[in-house]
Short mmCIF file of C-alpha atoms and ligand atoms in Angstrom, two decimals:
data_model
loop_
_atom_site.label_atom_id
_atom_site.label_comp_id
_atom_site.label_asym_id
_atom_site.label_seq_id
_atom_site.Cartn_x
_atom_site.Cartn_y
_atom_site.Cartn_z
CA UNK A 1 16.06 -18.55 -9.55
CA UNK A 2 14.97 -18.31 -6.06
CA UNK A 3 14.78 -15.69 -4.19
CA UNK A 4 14.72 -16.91 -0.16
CA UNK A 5 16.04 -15.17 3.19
CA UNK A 6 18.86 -16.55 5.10
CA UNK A 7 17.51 -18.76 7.79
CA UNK A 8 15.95 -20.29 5.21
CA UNK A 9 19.39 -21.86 3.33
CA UNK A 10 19.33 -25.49 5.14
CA UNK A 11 15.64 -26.28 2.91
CA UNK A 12 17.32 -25.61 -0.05
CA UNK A 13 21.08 -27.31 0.24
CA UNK A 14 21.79 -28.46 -3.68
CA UNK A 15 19.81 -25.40 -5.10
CA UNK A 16 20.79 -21.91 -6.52
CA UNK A 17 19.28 -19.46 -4.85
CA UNK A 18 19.39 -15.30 -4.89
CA UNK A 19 19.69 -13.64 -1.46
CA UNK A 20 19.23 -9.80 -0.83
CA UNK A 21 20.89 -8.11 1.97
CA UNK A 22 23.71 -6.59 2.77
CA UNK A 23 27.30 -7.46 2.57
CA UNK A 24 28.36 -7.76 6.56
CA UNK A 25 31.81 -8.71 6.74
CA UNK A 26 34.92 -9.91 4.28
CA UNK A 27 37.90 -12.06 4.56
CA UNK A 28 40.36 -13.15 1.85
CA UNK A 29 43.62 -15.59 2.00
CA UNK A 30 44.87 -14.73 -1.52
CA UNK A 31 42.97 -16.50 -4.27
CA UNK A 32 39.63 -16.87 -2.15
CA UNK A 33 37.43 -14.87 -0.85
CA UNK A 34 34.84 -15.11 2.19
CA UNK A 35 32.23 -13.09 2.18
CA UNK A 36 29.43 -12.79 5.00
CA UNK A 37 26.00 -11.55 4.00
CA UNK A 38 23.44 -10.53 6.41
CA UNK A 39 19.49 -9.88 5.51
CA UNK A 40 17.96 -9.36 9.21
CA UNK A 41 17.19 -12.97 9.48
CA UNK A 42 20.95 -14.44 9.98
CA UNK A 43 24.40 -14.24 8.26
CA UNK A 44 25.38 -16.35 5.47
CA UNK A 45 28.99 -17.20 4.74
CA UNK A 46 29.76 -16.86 0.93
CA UNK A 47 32.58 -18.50 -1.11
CA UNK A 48 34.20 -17.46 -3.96
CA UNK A 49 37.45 -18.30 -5.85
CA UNK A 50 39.54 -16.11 -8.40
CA UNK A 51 39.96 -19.37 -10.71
CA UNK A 52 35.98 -19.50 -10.68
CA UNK A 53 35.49 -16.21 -11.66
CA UNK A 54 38.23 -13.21 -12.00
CA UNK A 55 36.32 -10.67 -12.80
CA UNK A 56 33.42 -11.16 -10.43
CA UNK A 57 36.26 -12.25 -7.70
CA UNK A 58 37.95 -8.55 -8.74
CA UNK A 59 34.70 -6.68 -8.19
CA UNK A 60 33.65 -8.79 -5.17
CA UNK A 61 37.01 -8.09 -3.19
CA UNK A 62 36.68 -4.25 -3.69
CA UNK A 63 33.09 -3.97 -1.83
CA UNK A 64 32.84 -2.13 1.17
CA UNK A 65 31.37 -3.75 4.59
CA UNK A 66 27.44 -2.74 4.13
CA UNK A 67 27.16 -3.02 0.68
CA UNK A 68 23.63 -3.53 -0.13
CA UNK A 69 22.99 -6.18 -2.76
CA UNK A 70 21.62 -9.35 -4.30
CA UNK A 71 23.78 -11.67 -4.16
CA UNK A 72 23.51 -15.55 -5.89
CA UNK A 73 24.96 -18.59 -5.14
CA UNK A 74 24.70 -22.56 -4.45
CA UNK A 75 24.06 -23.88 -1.04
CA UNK A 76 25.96 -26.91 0.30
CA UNK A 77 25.67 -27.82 3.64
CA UNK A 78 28.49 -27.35 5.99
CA UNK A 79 28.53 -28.43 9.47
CA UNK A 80 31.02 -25.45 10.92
CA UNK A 81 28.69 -22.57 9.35
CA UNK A 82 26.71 -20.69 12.15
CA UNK A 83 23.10 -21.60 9.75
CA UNK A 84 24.59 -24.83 9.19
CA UNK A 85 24.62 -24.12 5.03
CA UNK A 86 27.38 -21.57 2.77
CA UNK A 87 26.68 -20.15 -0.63
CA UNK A 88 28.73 -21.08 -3.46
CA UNK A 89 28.86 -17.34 -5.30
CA UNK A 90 27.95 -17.01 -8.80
CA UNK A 91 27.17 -13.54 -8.81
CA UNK A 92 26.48 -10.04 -7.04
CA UNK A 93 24.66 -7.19 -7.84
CA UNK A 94 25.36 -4.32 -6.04
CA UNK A 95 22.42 -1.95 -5.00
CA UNK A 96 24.48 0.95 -3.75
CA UNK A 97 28.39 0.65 -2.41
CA UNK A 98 28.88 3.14 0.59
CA UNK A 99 31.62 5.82 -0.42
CA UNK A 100 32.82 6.04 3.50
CA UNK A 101 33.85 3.13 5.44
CA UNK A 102 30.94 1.82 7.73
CA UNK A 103 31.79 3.66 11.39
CA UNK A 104 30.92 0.14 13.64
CA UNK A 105 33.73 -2.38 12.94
CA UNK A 106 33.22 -5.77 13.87
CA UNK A 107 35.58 -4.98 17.24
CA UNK A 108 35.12 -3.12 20.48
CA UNK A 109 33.60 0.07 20.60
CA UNK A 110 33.09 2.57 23.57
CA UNK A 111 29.84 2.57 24.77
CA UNK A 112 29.20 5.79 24.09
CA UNK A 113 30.22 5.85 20.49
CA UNK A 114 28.10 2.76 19.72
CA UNK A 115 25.30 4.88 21.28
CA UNK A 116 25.90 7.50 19.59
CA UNK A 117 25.46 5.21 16.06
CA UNK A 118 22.59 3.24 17.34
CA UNK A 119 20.80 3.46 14.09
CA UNK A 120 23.95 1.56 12.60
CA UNK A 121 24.54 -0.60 15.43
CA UNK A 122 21.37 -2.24 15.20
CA UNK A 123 22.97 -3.86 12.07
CA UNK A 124 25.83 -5.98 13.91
CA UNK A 125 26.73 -8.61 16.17
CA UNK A 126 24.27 -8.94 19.18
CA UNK A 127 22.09 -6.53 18.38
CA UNK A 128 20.21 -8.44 15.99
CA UNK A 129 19.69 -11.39 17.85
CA UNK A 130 18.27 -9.35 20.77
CA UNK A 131 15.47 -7.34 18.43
CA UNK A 132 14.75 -10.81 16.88
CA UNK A 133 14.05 -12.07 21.03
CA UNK A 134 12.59 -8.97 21.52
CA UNK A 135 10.05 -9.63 18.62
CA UNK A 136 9.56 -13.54 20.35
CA UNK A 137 8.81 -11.67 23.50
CA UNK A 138 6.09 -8.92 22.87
CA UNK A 139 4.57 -11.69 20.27
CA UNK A 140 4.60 -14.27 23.24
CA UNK A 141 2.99 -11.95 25.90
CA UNK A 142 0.03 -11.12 23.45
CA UNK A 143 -0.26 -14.97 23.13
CA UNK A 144 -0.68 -15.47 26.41
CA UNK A 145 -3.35 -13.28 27.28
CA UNK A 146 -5.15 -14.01 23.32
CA UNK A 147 -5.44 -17.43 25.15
CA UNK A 148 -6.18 -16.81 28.22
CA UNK A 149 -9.43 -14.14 27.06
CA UNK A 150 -8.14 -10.98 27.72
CA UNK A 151 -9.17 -8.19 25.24
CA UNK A 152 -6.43 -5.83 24.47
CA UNK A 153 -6.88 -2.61 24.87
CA UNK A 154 -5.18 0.89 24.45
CA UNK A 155 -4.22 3.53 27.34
CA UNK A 156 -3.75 7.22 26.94
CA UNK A 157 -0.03 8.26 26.67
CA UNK A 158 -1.13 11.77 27.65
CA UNK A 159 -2.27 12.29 30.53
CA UNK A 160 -3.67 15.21 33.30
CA UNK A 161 -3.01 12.88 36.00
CA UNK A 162 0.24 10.54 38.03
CA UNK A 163 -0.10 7.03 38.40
CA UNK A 164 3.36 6.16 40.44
CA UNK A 165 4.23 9.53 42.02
CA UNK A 166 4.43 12.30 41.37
CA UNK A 167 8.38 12.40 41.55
CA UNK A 168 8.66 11.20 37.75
CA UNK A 169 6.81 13.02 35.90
CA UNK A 170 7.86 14.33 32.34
CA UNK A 171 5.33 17.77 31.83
CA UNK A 172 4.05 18.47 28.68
CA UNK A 173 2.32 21.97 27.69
CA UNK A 174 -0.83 20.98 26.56
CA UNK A 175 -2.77 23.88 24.68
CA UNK A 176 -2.18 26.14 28.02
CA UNK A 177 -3.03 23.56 30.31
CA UNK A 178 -0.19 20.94 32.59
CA UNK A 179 -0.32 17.43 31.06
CA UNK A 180 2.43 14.45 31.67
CA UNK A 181 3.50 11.79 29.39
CA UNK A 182 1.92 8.63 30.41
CA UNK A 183 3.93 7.04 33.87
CA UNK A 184 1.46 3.75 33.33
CA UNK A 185 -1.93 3.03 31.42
CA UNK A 186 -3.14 1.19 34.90
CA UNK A 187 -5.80 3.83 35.68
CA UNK A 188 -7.16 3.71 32.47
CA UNK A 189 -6.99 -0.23 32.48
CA UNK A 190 -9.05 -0.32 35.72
CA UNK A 191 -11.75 1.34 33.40
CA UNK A 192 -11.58 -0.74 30.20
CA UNK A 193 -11.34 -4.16 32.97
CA UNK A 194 -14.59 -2.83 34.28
CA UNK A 195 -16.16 -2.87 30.43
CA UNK A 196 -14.32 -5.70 29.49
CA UNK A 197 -13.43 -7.97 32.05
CA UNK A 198 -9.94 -9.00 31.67
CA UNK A 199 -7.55 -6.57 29.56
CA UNK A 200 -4.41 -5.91 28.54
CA UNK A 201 -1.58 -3.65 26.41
CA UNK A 202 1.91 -3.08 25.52
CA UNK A 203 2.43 0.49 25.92
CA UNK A 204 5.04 2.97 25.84
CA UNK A 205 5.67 4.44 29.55
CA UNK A 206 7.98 7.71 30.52
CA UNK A 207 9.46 8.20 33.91
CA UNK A 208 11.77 10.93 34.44
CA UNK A 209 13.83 8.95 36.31
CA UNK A 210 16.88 10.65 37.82
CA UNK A 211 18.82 7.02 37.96
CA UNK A 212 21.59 6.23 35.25
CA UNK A 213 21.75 2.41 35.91
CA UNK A 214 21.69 -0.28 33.62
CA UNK A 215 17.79 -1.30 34.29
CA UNK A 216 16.16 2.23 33.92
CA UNK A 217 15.54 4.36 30.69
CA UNK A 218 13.00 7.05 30.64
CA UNK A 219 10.67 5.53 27.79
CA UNK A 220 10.23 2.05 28.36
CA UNK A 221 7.48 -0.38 27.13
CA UNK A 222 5.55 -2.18 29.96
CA UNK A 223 2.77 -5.09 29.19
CA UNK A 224 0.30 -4.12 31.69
CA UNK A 225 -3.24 -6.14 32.58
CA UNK A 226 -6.21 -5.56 34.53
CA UNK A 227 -8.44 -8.36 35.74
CA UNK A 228 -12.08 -7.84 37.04
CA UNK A 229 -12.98 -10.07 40.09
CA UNK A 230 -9.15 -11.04 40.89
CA UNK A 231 -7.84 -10.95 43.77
CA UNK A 232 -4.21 -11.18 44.85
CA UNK A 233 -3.51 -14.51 45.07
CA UNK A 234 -5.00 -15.03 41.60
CA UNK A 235 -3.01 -12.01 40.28
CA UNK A 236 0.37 -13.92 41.35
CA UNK A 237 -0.83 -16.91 39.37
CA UNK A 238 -1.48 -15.39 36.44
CA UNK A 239 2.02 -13.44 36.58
CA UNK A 240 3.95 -16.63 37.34
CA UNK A 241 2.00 -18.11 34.20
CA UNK A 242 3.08 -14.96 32.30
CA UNK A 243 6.58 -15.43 32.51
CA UNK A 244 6.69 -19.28 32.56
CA UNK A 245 4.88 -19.08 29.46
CA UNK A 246 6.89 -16.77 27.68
CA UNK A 247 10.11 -17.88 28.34
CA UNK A 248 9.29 -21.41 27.05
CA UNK A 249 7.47 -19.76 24.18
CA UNK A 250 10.68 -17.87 23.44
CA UNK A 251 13.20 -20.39 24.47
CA UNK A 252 11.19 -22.53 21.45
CA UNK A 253 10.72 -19.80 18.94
CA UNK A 254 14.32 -17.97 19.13
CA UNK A 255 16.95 -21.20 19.72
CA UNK A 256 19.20 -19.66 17.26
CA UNK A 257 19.15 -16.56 18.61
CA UNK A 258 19.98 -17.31 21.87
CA UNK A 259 23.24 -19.45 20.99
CA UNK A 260 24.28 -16.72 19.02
CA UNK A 261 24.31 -14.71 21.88
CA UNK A 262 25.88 -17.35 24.19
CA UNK A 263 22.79 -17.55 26.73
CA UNK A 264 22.77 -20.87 28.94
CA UNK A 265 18.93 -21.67 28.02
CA UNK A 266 18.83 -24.60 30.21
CA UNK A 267 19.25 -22.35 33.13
CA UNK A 268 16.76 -20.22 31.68
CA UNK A 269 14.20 -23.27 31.73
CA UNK A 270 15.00 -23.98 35.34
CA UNK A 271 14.64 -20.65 36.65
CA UNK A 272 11.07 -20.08 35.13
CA UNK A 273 10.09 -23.48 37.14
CA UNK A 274 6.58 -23.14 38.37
CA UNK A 275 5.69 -22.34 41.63
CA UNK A 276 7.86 -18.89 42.09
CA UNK A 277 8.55 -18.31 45.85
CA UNK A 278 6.50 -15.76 47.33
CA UNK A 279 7.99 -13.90 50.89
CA UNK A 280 6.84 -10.70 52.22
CA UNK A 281 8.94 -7.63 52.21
CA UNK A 282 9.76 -8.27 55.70
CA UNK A 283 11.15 -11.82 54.96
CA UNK A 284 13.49 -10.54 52.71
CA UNK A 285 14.85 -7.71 54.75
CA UNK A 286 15.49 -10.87 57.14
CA UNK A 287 17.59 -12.91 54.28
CA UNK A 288 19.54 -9.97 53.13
CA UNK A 289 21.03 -8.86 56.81
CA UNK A 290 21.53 -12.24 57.05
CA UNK A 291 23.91 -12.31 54.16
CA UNK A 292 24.74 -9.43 55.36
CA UNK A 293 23.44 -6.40 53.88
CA UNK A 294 22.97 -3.30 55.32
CA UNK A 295 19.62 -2.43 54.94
CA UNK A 296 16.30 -1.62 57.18
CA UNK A 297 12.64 -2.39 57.22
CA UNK A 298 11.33 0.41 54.91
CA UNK A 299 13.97 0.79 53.03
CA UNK A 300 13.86 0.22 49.41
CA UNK A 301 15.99 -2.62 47.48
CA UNK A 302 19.26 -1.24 45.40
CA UNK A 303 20.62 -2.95 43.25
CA UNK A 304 22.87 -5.54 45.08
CA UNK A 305 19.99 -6.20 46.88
CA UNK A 306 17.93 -7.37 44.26
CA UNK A 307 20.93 -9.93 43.10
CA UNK A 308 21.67 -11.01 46.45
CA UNK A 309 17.63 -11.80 46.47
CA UNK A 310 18.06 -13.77 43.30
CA UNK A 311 21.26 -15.39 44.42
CA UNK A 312 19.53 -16.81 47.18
CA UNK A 313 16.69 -17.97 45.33
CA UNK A 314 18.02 -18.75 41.67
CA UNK A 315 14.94 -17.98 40.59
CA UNK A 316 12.20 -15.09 40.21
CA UNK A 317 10.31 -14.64 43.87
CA UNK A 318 7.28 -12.43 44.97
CA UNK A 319 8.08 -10.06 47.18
CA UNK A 320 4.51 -9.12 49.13
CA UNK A 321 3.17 -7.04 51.91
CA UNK A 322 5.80 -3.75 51.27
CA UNK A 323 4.82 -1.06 53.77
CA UNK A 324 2.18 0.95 52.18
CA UNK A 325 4.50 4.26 52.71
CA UNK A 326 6.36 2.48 49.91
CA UNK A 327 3.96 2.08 47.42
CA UNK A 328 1.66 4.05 45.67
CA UNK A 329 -1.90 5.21 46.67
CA UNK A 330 -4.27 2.97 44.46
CA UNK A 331 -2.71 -0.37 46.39
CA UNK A 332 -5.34 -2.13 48.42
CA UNK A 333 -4.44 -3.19 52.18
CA UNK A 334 -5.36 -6.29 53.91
CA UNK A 335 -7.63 -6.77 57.13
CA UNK A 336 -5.27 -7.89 58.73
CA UNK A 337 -2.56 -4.91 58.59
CA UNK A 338 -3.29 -2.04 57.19
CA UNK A 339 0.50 -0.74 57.62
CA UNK A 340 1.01 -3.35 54.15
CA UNK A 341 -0.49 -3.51 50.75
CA UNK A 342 -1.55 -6.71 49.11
CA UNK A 343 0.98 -5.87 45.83
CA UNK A 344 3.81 -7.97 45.21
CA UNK A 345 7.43 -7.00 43.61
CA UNK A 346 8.89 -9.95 41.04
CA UNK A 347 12.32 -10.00 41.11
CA UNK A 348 13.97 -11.59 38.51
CA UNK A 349 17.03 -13.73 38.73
CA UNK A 350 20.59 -12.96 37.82
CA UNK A 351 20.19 -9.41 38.80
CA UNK A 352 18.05 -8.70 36.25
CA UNK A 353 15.92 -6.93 38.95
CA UNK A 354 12.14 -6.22 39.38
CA UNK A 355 10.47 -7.46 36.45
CA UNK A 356 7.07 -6.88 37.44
CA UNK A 357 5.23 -4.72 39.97
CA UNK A 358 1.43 -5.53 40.59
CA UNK A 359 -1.12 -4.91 43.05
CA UNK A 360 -4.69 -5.54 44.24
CA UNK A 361 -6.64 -2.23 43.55
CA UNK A 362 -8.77 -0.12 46.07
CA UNK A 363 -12.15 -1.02 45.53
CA UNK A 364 -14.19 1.06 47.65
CA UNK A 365 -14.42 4.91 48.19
CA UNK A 366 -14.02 5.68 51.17
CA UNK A 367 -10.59 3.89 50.90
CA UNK A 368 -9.75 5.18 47.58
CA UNK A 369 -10.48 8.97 49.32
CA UNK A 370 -9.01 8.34 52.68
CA UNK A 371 -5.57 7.07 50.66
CA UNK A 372 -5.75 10.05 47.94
CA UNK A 373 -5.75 12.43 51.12
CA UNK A 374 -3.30 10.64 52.64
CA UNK A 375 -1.26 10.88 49.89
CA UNK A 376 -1.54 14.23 49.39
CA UNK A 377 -3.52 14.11 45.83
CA UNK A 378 -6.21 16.14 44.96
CA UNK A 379 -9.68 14.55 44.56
CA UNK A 380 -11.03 16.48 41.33
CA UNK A 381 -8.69 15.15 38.55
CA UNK A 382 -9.19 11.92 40.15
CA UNK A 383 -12.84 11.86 39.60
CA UNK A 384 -13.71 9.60 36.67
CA UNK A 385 -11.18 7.41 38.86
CA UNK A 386 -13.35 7.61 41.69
CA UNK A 387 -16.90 6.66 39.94
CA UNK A 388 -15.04 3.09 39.40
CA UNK A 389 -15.45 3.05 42.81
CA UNK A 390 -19.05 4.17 42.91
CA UNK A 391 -20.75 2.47 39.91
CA UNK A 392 -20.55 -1.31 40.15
CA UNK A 393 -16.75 -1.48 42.30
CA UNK A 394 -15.26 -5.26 42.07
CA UNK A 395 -12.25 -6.77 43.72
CA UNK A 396 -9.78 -6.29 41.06
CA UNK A 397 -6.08 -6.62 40.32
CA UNK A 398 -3.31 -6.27 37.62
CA UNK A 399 0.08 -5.64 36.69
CA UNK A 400 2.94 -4.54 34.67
CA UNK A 401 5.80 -6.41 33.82
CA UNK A 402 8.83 -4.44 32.23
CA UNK A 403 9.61 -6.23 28.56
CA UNK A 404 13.16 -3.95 28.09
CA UNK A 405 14.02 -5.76 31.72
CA UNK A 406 12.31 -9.55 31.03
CA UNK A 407 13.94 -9.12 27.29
CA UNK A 408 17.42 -8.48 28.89
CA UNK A 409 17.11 -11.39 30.98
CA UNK A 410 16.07 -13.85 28.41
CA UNK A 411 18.82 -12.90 26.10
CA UNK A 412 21.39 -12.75 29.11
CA UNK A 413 22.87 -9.24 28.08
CA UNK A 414 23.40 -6.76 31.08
CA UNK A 415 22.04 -3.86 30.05
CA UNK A 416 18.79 -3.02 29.07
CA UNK A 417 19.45 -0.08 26.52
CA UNK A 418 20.79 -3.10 24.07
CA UNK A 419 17.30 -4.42 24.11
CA UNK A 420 15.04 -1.21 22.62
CA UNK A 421 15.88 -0.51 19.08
CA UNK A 422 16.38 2.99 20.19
CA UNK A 423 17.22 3.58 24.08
CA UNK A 424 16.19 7.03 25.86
CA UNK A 425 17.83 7.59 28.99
CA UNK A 426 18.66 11.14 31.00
CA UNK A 427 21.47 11.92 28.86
CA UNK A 428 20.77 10.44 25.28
CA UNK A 429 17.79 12.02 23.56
CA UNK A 430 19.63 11.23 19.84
CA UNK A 431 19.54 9.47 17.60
O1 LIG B 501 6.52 -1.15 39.24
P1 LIG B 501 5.99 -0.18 38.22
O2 LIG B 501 6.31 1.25 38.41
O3 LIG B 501 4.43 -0.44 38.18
C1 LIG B 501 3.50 0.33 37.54
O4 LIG B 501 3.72 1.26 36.82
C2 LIG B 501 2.11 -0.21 37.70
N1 LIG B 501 1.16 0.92 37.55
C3 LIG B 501 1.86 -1.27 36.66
C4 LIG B 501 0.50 -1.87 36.76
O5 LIG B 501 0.16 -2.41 37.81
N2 LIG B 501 -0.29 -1.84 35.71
O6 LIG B 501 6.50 -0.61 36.78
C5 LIG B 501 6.24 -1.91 36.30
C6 LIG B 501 7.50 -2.52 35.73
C7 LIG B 501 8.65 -2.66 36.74
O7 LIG B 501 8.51 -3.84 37.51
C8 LIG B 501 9.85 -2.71 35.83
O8 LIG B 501 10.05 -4.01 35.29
C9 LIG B 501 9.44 -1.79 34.71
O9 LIG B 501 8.05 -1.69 34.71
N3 LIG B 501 10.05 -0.46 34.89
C10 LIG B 501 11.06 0.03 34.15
N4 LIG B 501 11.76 -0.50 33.13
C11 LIG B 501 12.73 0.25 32.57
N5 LIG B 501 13.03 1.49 32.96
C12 LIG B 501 12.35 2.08 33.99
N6 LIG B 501 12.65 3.33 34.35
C13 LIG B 501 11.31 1.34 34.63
N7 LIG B 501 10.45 1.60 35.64
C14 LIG B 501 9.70 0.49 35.76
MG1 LIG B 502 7.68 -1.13 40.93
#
């Protein structure tokens, strides 16, 4: 017989096949039985009868939700099944039967408690579809830069040094001496882009990040890249590419997926239309006390303001020329006003907030030591940061875009601790 995964079932309609998963739900009305399997790459619907079988049927009804087995059956097709196939059941073999019933039924749970069992959570309704987008997503970013020549490259997670502030640091004890778990892998980027041209990772990044809202978490995993000779403009154009390009490649790869989770692709599709605006920071200050927002030139964007931004757009738009109080010290500044920085904010659609936050790096020394002064940073553990500056300096640019905050977007689920297998936020260190 045999033996094929789930999403598989529609090439083999006619055929008996063996299955292995897990048994993810039951139903019975009397004399039959309905049993749903699950095996990580969908859920099956299986059919069995007590005239068919009694004995099986007897054994069958008595299994516990999250039963691991192998189970074996004939597919028909059937138009009303989610996979578009059921499984005629001939027989199970049970792997091991839980003794305790499983704690996430298939109804609504507190947050909290779902939290709480995030290792079995992972196992049921949404969840699954969101890893499997998740997958789609990281696998579509490293596409995108495989085709566009970028080498990928690896970042130190720790670290003696801050990259956004100083504010967020988590402080580890290294062998006597302060080091911080890894805010970004930028710095380190602006090296490897200087021996490599154009580069790029997915790493892991830590803020300790005193906000509880449904965008932050304190580990998050950010694709970052670094482009030698690029200069803003270019940077936008690559980032607009980026996103374009993944949420078609997605869109294509995880169709399934998204029904299941009820996400209106074809508004998807039209958001990710290329160009993306682009308004400075003082444009948008202008459109939101228009709609009537309270909120100043230098202030930074909450939360409503972010939606309201993507209201009014219905798409993801560049925010440029922040104040350079606002932004970090490595930003570069334009000729033409040094009170900005030529960075750029994307903020996604649907409140989904800022995706991405890139810049176009300091490339000279005496700016790069004027804005470490100014910024109150000392020079020394800056140092092999500075010789970028003094051995060969290019224009150069990069980014990081936020995959927990794209992934929650693509799937259309609110908040982004349902799209990391295991979320880490102020208050949840377990499981
Ligand atoms: O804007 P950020 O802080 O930019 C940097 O760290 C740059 N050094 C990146 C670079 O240029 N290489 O972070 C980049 C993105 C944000 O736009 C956001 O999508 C995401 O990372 N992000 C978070 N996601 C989840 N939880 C948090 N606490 C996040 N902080 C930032
Ligand atoms: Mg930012």
């Amino acid at each position: 017989m045999r033996t094929i995964t789930i999403d598989q079932g529609m090439r083999f309609i006619g055929e008996e096949v063996e299955i292995k998963g897990w048994l993810y739900n039951k139903r019975s009305s009397g004399k039959i039985l309905f049993l749903e399997f699950r095996d990580g790459t969908g859920v099956i619907q299986g059919v069995l009868t007590q005239a068919d079988d009694p004995d099986l049927f007897e054994t069958a009804d008595r299994l516990p939700r999250e039963t691991s087995l192998i189970v074996s059956g004939t597919l028909r097709a059937e138009p009303r099944a989610p996979g578009g196939c059921e499984l005629g059941i001939t027989g199970i073999g049970v792997i091991q039967k839980p003794t305790e019933p499983f704690p996430i039924e298939l109804k609504e749970h507190t947050p909290n408690f779902l939290l709480d069992h995030r290792h079995l959570w992972i196992r049921t309704g949404r969840q699954v579809p969101i890893l499997r987008v998740r997958d789609a997503v990281f696998r579509a970013v490293r596409d995108f830069f495989h085709k566009h020549g970028f080498v990928a490259t690896e970042a130190p997670i720790l670290t003696g040094t801050s990259v956004e502030g100083t504010t967020t640091l988590f402080p580890v004890d290294y062998f006597g001496e302060q080091a911080y778990l890894s805010q970004s892998g930028q710095l380190y980027l602006e090296a490897t882009a200087m021996a490599l041209g154009k580069v790029y990772w997915i790493g892991p990044a830590f803020r300790a990040e005193k906000s509880k809202t449904r965008k932050h978490l304190t580990e998050f995993w950010m694709a970052e890249a670094e482009m030698a000779f690029y200069e803003h403009a270019d940077n936008l154009r690559l980032q607009e590419e980026l996103v374009n390009y993944v949420v078609n490649a997605v869109v294509a790869e995880r169709a399934r997926e998204l029904k299941q989770l009820k996400r209106d692709v074809d508004k998807l599709l039209e958001e990710v239309e290329l160009p993306f605006p682009r308004i400075s920071y003082a444009e948008a200050i202008r459109i939101l006390q228009e709609a009537g927002e309270e909120i100043e030139y230098g202030d930074d964007f909450g939360a409503p303001h972010e939606t309201a931004l993507g209201e009014h757009f219905g798409k993801p738009v560049f925010i440029e020329r922040f104040p350079a109080k606002m932004k970090p010290f490595y930003m570069k500044r334009p000729a033409d006003d040094p009170s900005v920085v030529l960075a750029a904010d994307l903020i996604g659609p649907e409140g989904y907030g800022e995706l991405i936050g890139g810049s176009q790096r300091v490339d000279t020394l005496e700016e790069l030591e004027r804005q470490l002064a100014e910024y109150n940073l000392p020079k020394e553990p800056y140092e092999w940061y500075l010789d970028l500056r003094r051995y060969g300096a290019v224009p150069h640019a990069g980014f990081g875009l936020g995959m927990a905050r794209t992934i929650a977007w693509i799937c259309g689920v609110p908040h982004i601790r349902e799209t990391i297998p295991f979320p880490r936020q102020i208050n949840r260190l377990y499981p």
